[in-house]
Short mmCIF file of C-alpha atoms and ligand atoms in Angstrom, two decimals:
data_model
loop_
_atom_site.label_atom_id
_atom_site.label_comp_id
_atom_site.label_asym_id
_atom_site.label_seq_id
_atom_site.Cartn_x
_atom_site.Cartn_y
_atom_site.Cartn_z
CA UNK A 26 4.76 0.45 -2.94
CA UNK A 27 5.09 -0.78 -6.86
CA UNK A 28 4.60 -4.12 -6.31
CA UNK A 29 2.19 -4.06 -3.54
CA UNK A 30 -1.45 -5.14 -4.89
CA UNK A 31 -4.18 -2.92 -3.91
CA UNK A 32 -7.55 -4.83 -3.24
CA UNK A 33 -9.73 -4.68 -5.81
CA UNK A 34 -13.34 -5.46 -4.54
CA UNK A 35 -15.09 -6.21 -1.63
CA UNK A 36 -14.44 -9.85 -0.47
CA UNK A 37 -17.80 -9.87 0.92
CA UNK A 38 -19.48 -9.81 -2.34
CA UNK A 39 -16.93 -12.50 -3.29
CA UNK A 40 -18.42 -14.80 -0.84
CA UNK A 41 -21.92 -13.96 -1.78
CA UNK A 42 -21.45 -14.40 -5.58
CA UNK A 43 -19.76 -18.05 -4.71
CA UNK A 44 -22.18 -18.75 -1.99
CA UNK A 45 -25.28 -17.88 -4.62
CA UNK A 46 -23.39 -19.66 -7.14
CA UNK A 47 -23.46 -23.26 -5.17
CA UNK A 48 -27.08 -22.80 -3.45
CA UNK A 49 -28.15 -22.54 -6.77
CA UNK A 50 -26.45 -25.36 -8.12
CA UNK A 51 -27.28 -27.90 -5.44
CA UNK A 52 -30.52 -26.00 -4.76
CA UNK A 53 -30.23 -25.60 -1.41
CA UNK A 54 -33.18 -24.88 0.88
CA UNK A 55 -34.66 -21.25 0.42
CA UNK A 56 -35.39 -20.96 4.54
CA UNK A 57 -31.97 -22.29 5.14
CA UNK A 58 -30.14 -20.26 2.48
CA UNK A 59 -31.57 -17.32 4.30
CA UNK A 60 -30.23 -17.65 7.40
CA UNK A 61 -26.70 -18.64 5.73
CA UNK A 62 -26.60 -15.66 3.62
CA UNK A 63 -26.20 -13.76 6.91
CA UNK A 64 -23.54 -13.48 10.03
CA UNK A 65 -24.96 -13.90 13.69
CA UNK A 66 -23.43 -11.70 15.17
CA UNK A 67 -21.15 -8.34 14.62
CA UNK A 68 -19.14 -6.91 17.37
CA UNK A 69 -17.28 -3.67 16.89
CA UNK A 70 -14.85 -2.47 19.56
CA UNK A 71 -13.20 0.93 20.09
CA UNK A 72 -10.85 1.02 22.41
CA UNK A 73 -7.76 3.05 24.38
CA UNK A 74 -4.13 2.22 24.29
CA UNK A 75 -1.84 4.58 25.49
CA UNK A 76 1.79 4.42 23.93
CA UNK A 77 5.19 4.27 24.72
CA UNK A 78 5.66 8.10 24.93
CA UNK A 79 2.61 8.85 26.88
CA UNK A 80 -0.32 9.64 24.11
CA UNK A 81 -3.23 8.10 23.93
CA UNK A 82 -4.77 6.13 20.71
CA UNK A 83 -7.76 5.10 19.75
CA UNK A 84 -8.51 2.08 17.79
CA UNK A 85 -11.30 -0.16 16.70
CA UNK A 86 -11.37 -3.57 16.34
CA UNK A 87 -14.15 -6.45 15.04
CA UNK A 88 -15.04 -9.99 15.78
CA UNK A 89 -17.80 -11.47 13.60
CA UNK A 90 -19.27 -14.95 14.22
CA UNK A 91 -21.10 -16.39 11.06
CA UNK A 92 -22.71 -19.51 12.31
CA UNK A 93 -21.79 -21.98 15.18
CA UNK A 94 -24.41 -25.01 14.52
CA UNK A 95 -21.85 -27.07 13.85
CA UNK A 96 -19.75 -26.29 17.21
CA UNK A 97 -18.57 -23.34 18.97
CA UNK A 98 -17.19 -20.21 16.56
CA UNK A 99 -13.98 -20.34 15.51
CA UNK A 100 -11.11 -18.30 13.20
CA UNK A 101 -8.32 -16.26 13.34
CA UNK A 102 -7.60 -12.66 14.64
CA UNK A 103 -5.57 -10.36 12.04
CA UNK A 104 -4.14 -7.06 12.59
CA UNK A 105 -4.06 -5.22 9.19
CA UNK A 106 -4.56 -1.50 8.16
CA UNK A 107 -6.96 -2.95 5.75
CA UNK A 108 -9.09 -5.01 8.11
CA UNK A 109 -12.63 -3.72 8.00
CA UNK A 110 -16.04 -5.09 8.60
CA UNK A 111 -16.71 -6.72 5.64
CA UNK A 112 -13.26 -8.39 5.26
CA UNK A 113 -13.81 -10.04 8.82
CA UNK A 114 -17.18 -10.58 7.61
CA UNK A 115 -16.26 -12.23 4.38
CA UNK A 116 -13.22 -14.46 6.15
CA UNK A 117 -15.87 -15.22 9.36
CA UNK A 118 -17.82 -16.87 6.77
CA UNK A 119 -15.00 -18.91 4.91
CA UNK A 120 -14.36 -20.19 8.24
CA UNK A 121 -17.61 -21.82 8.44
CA UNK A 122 -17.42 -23.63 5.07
CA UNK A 123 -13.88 -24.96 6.21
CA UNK A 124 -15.47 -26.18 9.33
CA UNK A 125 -18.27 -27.87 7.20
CA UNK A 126 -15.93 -29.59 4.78
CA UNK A 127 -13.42 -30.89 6.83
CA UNK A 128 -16.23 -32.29 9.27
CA UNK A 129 -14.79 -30.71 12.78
CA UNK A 130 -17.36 -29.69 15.03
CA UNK A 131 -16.87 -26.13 14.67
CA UNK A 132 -18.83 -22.93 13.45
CA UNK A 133 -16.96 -19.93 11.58
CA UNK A 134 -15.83 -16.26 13.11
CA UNK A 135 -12.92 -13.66 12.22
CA UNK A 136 -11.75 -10.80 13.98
CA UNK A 137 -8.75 -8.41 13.67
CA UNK A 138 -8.05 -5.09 14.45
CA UNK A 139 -7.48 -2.15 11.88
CA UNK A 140 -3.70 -1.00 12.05
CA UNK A 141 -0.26 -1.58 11.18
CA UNK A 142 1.72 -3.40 13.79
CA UNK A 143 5.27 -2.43 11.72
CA UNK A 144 4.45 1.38 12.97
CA UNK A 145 3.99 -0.23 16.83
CA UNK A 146 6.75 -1.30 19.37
CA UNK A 147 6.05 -4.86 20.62
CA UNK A 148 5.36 -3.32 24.19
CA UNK A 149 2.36 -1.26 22.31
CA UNK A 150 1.41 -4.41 20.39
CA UNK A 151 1.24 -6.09 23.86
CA UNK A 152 -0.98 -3.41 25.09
CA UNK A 153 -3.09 -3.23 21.96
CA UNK A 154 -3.92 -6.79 22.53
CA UNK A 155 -4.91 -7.06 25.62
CA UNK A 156 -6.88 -4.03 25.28
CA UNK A 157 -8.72 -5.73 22.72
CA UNK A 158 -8.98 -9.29 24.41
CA UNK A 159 -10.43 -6.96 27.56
CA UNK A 160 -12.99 -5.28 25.28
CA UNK A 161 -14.00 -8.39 23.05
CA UNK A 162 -15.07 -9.79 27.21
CA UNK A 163 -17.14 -12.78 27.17
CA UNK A 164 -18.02 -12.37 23.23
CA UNK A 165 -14.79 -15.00 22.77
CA UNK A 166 -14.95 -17.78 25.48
CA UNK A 167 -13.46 -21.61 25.17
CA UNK A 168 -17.02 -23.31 24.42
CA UNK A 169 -18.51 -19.98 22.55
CA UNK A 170 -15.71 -18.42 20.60
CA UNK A 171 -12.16 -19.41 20.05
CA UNK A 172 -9.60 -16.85 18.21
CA UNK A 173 -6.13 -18.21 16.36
CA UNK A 174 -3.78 -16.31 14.65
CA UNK A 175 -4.26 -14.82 10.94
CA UNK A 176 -2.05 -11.97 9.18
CA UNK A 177 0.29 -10.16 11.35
CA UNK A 178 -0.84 -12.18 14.50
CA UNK A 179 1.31 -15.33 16.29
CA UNK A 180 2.08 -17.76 19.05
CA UNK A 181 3.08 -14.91 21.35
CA UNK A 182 0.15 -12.36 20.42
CA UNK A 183 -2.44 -15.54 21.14
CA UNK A 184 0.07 -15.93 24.52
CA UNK A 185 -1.00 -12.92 25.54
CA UNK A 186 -4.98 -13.19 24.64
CA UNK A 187 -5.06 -16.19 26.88
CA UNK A 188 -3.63 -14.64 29.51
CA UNK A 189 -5.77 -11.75 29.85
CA UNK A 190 -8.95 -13.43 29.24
CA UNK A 191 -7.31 -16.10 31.72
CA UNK A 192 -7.20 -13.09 34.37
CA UNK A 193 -10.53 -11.41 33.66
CA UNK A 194 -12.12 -15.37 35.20
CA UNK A 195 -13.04 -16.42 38.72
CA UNK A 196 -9.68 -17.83 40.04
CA UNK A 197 -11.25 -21.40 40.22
CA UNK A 198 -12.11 -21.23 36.70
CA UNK A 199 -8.85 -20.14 35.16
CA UNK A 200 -7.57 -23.28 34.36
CA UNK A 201 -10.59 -24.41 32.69
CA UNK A 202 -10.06 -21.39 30.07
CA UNK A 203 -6.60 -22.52 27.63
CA UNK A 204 -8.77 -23.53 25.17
CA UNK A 205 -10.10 -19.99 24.91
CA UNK A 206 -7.59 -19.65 21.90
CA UNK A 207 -5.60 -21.54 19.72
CA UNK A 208 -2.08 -21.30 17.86
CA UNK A 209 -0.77 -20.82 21.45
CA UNK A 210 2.92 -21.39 22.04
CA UNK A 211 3.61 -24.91 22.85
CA UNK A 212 4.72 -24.30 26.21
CA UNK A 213 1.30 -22.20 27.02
CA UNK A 214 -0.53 -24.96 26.36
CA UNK A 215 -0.18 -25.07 22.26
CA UNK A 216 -0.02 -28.18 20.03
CA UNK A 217 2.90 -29.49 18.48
CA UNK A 218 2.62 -29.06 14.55
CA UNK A 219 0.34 -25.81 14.84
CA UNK A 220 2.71 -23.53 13.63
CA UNK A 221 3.33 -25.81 10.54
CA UNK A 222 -0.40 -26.91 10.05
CA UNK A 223 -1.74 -24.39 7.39
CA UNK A 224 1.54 -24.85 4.79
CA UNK A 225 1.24 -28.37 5.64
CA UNK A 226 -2.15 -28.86 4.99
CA UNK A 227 -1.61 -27.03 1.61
CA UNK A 228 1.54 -29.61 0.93
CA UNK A 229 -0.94 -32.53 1.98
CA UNK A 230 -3.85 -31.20 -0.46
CA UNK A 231 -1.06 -30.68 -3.49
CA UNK A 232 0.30 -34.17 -2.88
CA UNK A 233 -3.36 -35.62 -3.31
CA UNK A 234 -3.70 -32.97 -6.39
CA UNK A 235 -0.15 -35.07 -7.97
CA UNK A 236 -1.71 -38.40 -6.96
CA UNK A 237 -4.94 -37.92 -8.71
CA UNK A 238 -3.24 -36.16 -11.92
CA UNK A 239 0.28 -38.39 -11.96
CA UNK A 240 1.93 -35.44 -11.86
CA UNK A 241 5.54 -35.73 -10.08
CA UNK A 242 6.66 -33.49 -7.80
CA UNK A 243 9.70 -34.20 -7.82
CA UNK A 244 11.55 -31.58 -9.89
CA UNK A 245 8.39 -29.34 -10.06
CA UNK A 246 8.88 -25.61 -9.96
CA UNK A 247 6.34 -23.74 -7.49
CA UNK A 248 6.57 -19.96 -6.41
CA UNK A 249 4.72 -18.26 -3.22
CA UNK A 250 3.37 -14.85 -2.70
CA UNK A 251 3.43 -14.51 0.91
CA UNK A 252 6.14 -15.97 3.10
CA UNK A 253 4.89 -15.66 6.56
CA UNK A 254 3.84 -18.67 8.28
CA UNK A 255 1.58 -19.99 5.66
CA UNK A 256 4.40 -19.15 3.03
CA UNK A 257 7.37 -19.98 4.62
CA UNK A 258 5.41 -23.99 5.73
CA UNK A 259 4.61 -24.13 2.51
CA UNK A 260 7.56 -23.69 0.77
CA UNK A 261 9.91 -25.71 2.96
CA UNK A 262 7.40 -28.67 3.34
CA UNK A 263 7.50 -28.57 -1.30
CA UNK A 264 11.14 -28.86 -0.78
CA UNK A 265 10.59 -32.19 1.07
CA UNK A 266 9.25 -33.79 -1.93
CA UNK A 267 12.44 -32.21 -4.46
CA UNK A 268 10.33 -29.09 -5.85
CA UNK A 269 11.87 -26.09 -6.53
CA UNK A 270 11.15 -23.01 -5.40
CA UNK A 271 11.55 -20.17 -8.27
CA UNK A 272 9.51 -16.84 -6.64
CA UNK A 273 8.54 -15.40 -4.01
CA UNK A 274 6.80 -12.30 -3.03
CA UNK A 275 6.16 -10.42 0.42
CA UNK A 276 5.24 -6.56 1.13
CA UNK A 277 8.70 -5.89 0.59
CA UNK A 278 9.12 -7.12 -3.29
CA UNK A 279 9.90 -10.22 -5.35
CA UNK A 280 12.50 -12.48 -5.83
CA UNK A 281 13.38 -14.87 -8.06
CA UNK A 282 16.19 -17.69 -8.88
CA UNK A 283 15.46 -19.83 -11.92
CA UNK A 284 18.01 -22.78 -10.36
CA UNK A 285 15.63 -22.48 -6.98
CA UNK A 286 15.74 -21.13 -3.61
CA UNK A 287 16.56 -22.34 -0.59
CA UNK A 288 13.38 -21.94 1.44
CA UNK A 289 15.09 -22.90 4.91
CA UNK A 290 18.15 -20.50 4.15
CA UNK A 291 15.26 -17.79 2.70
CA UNK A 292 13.25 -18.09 6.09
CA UNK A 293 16.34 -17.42 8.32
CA UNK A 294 16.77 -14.53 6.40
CA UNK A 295 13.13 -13.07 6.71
CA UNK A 296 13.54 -14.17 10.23
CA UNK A 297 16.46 -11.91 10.61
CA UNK A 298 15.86 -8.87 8.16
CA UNK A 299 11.61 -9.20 7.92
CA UNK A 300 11.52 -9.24 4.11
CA UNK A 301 12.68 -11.41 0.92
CA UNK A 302 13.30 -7.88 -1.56
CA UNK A 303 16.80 -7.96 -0.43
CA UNK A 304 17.66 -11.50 -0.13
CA UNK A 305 21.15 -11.31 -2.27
CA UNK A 306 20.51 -15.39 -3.02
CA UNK A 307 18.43 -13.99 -5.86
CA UNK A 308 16.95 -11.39 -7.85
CA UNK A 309 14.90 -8.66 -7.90
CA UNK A 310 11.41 -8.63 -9.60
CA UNK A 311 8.90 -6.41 -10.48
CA UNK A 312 4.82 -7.92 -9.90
CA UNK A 313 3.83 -8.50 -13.16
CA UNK A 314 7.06 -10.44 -13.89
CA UNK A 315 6.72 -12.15 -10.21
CA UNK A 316 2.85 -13.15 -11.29
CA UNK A 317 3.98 -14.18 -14.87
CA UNK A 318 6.55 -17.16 -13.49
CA UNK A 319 6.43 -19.88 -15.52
CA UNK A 320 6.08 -22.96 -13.41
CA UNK A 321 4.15 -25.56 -12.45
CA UNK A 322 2.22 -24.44 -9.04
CA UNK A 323 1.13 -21.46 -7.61
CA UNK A 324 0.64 -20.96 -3.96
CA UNK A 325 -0.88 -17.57 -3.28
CA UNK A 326 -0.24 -17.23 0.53
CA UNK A 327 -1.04 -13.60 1.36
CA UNK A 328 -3.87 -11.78 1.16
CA UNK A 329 -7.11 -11.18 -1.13
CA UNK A 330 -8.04 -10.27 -4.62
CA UNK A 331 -4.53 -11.15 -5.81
CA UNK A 332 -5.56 -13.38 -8.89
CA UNK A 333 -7.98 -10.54 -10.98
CA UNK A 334 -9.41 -9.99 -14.08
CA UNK A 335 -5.81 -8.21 -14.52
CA UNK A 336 -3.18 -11.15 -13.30
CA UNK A 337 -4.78 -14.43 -13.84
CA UNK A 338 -4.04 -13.92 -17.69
CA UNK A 339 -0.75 -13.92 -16.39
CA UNK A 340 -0.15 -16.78 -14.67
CA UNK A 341 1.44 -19.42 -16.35
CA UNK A 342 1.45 -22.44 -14.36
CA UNK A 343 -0.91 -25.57 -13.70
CA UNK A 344 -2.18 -25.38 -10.42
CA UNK A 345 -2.90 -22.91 -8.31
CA UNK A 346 -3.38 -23.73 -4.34
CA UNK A 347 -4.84 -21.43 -2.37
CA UNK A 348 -2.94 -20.88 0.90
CA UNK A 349 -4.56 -17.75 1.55
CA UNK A 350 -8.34 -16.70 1.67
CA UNK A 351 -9.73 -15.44 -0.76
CA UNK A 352 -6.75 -15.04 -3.39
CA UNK A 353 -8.80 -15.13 -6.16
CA UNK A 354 -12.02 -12.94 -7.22
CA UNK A 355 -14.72 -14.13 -9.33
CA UNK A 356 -13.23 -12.73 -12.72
CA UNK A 357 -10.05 -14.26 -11.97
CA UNK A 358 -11.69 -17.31 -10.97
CA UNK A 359 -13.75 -17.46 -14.36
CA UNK A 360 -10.25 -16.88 -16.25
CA UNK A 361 -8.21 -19.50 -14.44
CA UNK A 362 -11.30 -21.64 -15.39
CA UNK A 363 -11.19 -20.75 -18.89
CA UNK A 364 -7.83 -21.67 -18.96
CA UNK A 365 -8.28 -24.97 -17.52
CA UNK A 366 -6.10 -23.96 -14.73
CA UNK A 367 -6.67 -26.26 -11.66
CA UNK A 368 -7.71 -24.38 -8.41
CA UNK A 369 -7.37 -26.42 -4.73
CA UNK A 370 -10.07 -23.82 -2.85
CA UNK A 371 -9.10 -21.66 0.06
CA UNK A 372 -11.43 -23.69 1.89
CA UNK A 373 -9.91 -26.53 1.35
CA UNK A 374 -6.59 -26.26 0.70
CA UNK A 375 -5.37 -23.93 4.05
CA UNK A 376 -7.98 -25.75 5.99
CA UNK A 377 -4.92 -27.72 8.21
CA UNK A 378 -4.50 -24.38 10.44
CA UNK A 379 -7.77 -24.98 11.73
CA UNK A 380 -7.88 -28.76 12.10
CA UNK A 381 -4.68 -28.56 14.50
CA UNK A 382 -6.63 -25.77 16.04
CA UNK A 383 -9.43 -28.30 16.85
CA UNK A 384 -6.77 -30.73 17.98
CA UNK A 385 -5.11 -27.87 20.29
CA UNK A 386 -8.29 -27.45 21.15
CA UNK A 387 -9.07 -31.16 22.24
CA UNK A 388 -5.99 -31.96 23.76
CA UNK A 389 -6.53 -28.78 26.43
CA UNK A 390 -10.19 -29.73 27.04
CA UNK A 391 -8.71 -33.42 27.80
CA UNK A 392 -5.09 -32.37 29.44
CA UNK A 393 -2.97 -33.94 26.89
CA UNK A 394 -0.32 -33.84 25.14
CA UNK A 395 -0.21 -35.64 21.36
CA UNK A 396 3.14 -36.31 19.24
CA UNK A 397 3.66 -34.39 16.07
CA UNK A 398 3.33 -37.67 14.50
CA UNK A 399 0.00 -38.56 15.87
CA UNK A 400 -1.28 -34.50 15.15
CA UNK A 401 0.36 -35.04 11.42
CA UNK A 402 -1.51 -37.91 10.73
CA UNK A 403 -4.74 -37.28 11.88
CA UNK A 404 -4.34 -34.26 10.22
CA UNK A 405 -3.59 -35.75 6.98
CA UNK A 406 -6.48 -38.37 7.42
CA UNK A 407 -9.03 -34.90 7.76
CA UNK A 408 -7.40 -33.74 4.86
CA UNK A 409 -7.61 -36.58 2.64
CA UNK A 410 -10.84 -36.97 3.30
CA UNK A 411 -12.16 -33.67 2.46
CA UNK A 412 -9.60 -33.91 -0.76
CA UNK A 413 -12.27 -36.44 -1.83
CA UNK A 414 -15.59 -35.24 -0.96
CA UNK A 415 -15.03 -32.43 -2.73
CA UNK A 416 -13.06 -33.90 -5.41
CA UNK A 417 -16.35 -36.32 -6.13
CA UNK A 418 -18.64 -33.75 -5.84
CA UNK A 419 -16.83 -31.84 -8.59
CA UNK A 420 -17.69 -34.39 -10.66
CA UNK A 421 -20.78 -35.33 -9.51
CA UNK A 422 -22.24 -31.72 -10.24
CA UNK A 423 -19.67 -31.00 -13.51
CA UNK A 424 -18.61 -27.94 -11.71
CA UNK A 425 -15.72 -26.59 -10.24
CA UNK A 426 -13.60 -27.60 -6.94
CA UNK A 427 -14.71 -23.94 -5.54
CA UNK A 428 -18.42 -24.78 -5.75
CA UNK A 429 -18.06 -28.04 -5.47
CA UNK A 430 -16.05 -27.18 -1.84
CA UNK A 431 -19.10 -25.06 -1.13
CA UNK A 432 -21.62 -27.74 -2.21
CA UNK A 433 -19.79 -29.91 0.37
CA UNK A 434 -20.13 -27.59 3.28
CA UNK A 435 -23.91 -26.68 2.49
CA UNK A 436 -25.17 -29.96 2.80
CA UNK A 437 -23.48 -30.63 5.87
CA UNK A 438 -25.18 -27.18 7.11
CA UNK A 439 -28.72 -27.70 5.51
CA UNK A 440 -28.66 -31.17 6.93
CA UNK A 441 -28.05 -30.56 10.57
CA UNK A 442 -30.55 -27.36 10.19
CA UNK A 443 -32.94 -29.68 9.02
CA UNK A 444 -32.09 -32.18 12.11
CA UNK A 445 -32.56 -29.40 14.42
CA UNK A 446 -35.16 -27.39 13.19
CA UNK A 447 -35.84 -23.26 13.87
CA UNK A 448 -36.19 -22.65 17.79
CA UNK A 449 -39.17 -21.91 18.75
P1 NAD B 501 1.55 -13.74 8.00
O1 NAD B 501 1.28 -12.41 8.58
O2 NAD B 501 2.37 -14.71 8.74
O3 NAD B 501 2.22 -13.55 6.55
C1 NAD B 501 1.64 -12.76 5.56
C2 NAD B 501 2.63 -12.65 4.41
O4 NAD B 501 2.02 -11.95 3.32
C3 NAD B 501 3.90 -11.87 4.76
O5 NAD B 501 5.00 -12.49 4.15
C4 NAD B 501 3.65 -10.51 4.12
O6 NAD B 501 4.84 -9.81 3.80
C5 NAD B 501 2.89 -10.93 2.88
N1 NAD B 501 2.14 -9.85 2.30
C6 NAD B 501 1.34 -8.96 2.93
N2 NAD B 501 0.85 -8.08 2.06
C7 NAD B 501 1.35 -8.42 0.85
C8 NAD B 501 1.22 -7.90 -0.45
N3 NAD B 501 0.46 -6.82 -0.65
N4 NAD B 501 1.88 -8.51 -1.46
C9 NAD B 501 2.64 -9.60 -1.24
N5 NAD B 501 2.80 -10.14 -0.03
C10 NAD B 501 2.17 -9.55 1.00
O7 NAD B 501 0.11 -14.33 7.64
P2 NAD B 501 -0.29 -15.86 7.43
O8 NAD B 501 -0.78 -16.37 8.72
O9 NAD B 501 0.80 -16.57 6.71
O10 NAD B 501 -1.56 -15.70 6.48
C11 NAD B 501 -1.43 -15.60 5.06
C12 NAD B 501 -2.76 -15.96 4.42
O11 NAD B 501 -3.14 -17.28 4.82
C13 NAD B 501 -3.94 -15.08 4.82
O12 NAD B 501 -4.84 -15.00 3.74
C14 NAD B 501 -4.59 -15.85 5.96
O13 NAD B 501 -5.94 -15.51 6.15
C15 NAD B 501 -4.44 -17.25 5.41
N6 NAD B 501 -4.54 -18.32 6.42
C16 NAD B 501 -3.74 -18.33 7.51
C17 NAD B 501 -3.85 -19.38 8.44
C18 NAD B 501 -2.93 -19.49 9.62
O14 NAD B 501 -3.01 -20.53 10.30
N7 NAD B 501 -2.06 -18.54 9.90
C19 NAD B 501 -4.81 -20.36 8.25
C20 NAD B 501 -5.62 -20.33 7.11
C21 NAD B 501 -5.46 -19.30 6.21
#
């Protein structure tokens, strides 16, 4: 497809460059760099699924858990023909800088299975799931290991994870287990505001952005690439504040409408068809036009390696917040730099989906059930908070909010290491 970016490098080496980059900086302890640099743990899964018309297919899925010091390991499942080890390996490690910044008690995994759920009926995808939950066994657990949704995976797929790993338990232990997985549906045991959490946490980190620069949003122009459940938040939380919403872009094309789109009316639509390309509210776009929109924020809420050495000459905004992980490589990061383009980090900016994980998470261990005001605002407090450390740190170290979002997270780490000590 034209306008469907190919990755360009391995994430993994992404994370190591800005990992190296920050350790240096901060000069981080060479015994406890060491064991950062590395993942604890890789589990690779192939398993059986037989499909609707009898045949049987193989497939192979990963969970990786960097580092649980912090707390038990935690990130999202995504389901992806391009998932491979050292994607999960690069986004299980993100996860564990989130953790670190925000201050949750936490550690970082990913998992995901390679395929594309478009070519599967939702019977298969059922299957494929529980197939996986069965073979993943006590490797994910509700004190060890706690999966959420990612790409391609949702309320109903983490519905179904719970209740096979629910079933696979000692009957007097089953209801002990909901907080084996977060991003649940509400009814199953989910929080209120989960589903919302990532795009709001990205609105929550922008509004703190405008604060600091007295920049109004009201009237701002913004466009999304991506407009799944990150996206979609996103977009209809900007409208909130009177931004307008110029371009979007999903795995079926680009759109744009210089006098805005609706992102409500937009998401019905996606909801209805699965894709913006033929949204007849708007116009048609080719990539490099989509990624050369002048306005004033960026949210890149798809996948990696989107902002290269090839597009970040072309964006032509001043912010870019990073609803998805790892939109931007190191060239493009250098560039937007250059350019004195403001970047809100990956690992801060979409860090909301995993705080109202850890509140999921808390109200299941305690049986109960919080308001989407109280989840909002605690959320926002975590936020905020973070906004600043790293914001000060920045300046502090005259570096950049990337580093200075790893800096953050490193200290945290190297701190409780040093607390603890090496076993034996
Ligand atoms: P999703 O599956 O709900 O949506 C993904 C969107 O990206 C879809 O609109 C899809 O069409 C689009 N897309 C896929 N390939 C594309 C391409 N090549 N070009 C343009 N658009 C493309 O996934 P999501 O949960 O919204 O996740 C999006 C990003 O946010 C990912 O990087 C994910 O890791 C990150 N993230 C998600 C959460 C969460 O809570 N879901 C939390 C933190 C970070």
């Amino acid at each position: 497809m034209e306008n469907t970016p190919k990755k360009q490098s391995n994430v993994y080496v992404n994370v190591t460059k800005q990992f190296n980059k920050a350790a240096d900086l901060m000069k981080l302890d060479p015994e406890i760099r060491k064991i950062l640099a590395k993942t604890t743990n890789e589990i690779t899964v192939n398993f059986p699924v037989k499909m609707d018309d009898g045949r049987i297919e193989m497939f192979t899925g990963y969970r990786v858990q960097h580092n649980n010091v912090l707390g038990p390991y935690k990130g999202g499942l995504r389901y992806h023909p391009a998932v491979d080890i050292d994607e999960v390996r690069a986004l299980a490690t993100w996860m564990t800088w989130k953790s670190a910044i925000i201050n949750i008690p936490f550690g970082g995994a990913k998992g995901g299975i390679c395929f594309d759920p478009q070519r599967y009926s939702a019977a298969e995808i059922q299957r494929i799931t529980r197939r996986f939950t069965f073979a993943l066994g006590c490797n994910i657990g509700p004190e060890y290991d706690i999966p959420a949704p990612d790409v391609n995976t949702n309320a109903q797929i983490m519905a179904w994870i719970l209740d096979t790993y629910v079933s696979t338990q000692p009957p007097h232990e089953r209801q002990a287990c909901t907080h084996v997985i977060t991003g649940k549906p509400v009814e199953a045991g989910g929080s209120l505001g989960r589903d919302k959490a990532t795009g709001q946490g990205v609105v929550y980190t922008i509004e703190e952005w405008a604060k600091d620069k007295k920049f109004n949003l009201k009237g701002a122009t913004y466009f999304v690439q991506g407009f799944g459940n990150v996206g979609s938040w996103a977009s209809i939380l900007m409208k909130q504040h009177g931004s307008k919403l110029i371009a979007v872009e999903d795995v079926t094309g680009a759109i744009s409408h210089h006098d805005g789109i609706d992102p409500d009316d937009l998401n019905a639509y996606v909801l209805e068809t699965g894709g913006v390309a033929k949204y007849s509210r708007a116009k048609p776009l080719d990539h490099k036009s989509f990624m050369s929109t002048e306005a004033d924020i960026f949210i890149p809420a798809a996948l990696e390696n989107q902002i290269t050495k090839e597009t970040a000459f072309l964006l032509n905004v001043i912010l870019v917040a990073e609803g998805a992980n790892g939109p931007t490589d190191i060239e493009g990061d250098e560039i937007l730099q250059e350019r004195k383009i403001d970047i809100l980090p990956d690992i801060l900016c979409n860090a909301g989906g995993v705080v109202v994980s850890y509140f999921e998470w808390l109200q299941n261990k305690r049986s109960e059930f919080w308001d989407l005001e109280e989840v909002d605002s605690k959320l926002r407090k975590l936020l905020v908070n973070a906004y600043m450390r790293v914001r000060d740190t920045a300046e502090k170290y005259k570096t950049d909010w990337r580093t200075a979002a790893y800096i953050v997270a490193l200290m945290r780490l190297e701190k409780v290491y040093k607390e603890r000590g090496i076993f034996p």
